[in-house]
Tab-separated table of C-alpha atoms in Angstrom:
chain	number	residue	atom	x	y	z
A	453	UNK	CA	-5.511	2.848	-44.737
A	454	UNK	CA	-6.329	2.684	-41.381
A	455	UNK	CA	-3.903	2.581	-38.254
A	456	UNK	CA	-4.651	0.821	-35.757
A	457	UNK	CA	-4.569	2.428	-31.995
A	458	UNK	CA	-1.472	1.413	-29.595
A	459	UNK	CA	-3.271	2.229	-26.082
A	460	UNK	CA	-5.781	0.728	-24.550
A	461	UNK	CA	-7.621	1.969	-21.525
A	462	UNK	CA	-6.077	1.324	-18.143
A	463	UNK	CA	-7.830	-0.666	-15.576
A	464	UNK	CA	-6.543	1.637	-12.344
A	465	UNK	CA	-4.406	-1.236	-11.283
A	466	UNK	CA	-1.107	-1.260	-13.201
A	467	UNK	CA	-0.998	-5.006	-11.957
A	468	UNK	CA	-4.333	-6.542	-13.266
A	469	UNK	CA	-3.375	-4.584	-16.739
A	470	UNK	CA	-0.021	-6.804	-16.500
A	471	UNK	CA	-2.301	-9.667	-15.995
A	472	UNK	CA	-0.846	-10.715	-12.449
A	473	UNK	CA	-2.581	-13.421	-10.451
A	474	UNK	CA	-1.994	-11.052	-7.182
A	475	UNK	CA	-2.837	-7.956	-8.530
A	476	UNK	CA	-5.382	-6.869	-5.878
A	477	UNK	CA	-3.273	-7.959	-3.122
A	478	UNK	CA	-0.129	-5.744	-4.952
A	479	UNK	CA	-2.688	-2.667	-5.561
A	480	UNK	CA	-3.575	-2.826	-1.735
A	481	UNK	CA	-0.007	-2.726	-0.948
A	482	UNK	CA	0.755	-0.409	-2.861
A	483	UNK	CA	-1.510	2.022	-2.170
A	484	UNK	CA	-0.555	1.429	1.750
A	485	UNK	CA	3.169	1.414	1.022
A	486	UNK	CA	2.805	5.057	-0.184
A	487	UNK	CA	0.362	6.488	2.284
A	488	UNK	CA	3.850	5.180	4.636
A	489	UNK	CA	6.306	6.457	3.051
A	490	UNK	CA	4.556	9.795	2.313
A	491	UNK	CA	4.391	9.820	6.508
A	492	UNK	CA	7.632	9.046	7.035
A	493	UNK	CA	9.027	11.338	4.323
A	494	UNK	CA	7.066	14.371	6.221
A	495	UNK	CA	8.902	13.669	9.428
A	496	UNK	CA	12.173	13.565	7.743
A	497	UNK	CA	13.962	10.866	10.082
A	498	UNK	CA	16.984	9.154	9.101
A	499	UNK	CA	16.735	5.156	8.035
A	500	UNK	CA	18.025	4.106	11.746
A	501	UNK	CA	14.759	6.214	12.899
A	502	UNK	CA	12.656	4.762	11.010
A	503	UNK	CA	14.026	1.602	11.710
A	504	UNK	CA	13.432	2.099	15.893
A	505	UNK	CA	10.174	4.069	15.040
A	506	UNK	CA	8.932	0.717	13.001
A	507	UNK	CA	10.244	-2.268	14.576
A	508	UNK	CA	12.242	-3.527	11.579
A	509	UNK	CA	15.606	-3.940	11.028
A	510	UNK	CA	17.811	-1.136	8.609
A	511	UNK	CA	17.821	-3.213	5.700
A	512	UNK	CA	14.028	-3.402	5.520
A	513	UNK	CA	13.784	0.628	5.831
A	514	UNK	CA	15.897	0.515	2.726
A	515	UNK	CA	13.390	-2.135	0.915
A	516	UNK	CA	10.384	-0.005	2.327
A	517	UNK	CA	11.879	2.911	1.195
A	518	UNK	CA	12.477	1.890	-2.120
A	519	UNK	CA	9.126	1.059	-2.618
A	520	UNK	CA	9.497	-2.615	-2.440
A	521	UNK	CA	5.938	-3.231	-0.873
A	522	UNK	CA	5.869	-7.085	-2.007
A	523	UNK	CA	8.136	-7.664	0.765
A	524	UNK	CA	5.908	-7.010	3.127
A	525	UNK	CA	2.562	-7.904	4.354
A	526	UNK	CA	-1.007	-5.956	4.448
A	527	UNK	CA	-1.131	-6.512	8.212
A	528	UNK	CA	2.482	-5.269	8.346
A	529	UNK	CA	2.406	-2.092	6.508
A	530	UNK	CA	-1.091	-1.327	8.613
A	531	UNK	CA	1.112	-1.730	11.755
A	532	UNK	CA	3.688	0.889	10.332
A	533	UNK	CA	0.665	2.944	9.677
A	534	UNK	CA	-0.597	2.335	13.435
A	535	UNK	CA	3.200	3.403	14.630
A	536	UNK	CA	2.865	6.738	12.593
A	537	UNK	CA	-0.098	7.530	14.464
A	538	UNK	CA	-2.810	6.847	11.681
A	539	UNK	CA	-6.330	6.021	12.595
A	540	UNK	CA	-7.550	3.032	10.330
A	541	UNK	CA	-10.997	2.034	9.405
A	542	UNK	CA	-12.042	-1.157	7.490
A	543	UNK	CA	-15.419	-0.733	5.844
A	544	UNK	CA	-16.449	-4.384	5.306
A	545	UNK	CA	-19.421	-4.690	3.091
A	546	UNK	CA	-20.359	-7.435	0.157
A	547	UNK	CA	-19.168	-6.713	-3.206
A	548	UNK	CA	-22.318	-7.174	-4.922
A	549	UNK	CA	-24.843	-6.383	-2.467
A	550	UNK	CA	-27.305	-3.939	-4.262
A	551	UNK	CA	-29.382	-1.274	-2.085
A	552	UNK	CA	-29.247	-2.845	1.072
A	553	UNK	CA	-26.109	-3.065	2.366
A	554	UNK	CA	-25.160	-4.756	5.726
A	555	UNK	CA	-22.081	-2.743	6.590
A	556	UNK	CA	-19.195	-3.587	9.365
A	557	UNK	CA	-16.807	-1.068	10.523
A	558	UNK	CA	-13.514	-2.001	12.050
A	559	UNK	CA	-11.246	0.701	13.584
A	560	UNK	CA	-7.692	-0.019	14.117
């Protein structure tokens, strides 16, 4: 008899494996969300510091904090990012291009 295996290979994104119509958009945010609270974790400030630091009210430290990225935007957590002095670059570039790539940089 032979048993049948109970994994299957992950996809990197937790959400596409879940089969979420967002799942890029959550990944992204995600990954950003972290990258901010791993910042503001180093600094060790209290939520109200954060809260002045960021421009958002308490309760929204608490959501950030908690890891509740869906509540905010991509532009948003790039703008807490900006606040924790982080220098951003976009690297815009077709997804399918081949060889010859035609690449844009954006800094933020």
């Amino acid at each position: 008899m032979t048993e049948k295996s109970i994994f299957e290979e992950s996809s990197s994104n937790v959400f596409a494996d879940l089969g979420l119509n967002d799942a890029e958009e959550l990944f992204t945010r995600g990954k950003i969300g972290i990258q901010v609270i791993r910042l503001l974790k180093q600094r060790n400030l209290k939520q109200r510091e954060i809260s002045k630091l960021l421009g958002i009210p308490q309760p929204e430290v608490s959501y950030l904090m908690r890891g509740e990225f869906q509540r905010f935007s991509e532009g948003k957590l790039l703008t807490f990012l900006k606040r924790l002095d982080t220098e951003i670059t976009l690297h815009l570039r077709p997804r399918n291009a081949g060889t010859q790539v035609a690449e844009t940089v954006v800094s933020l």
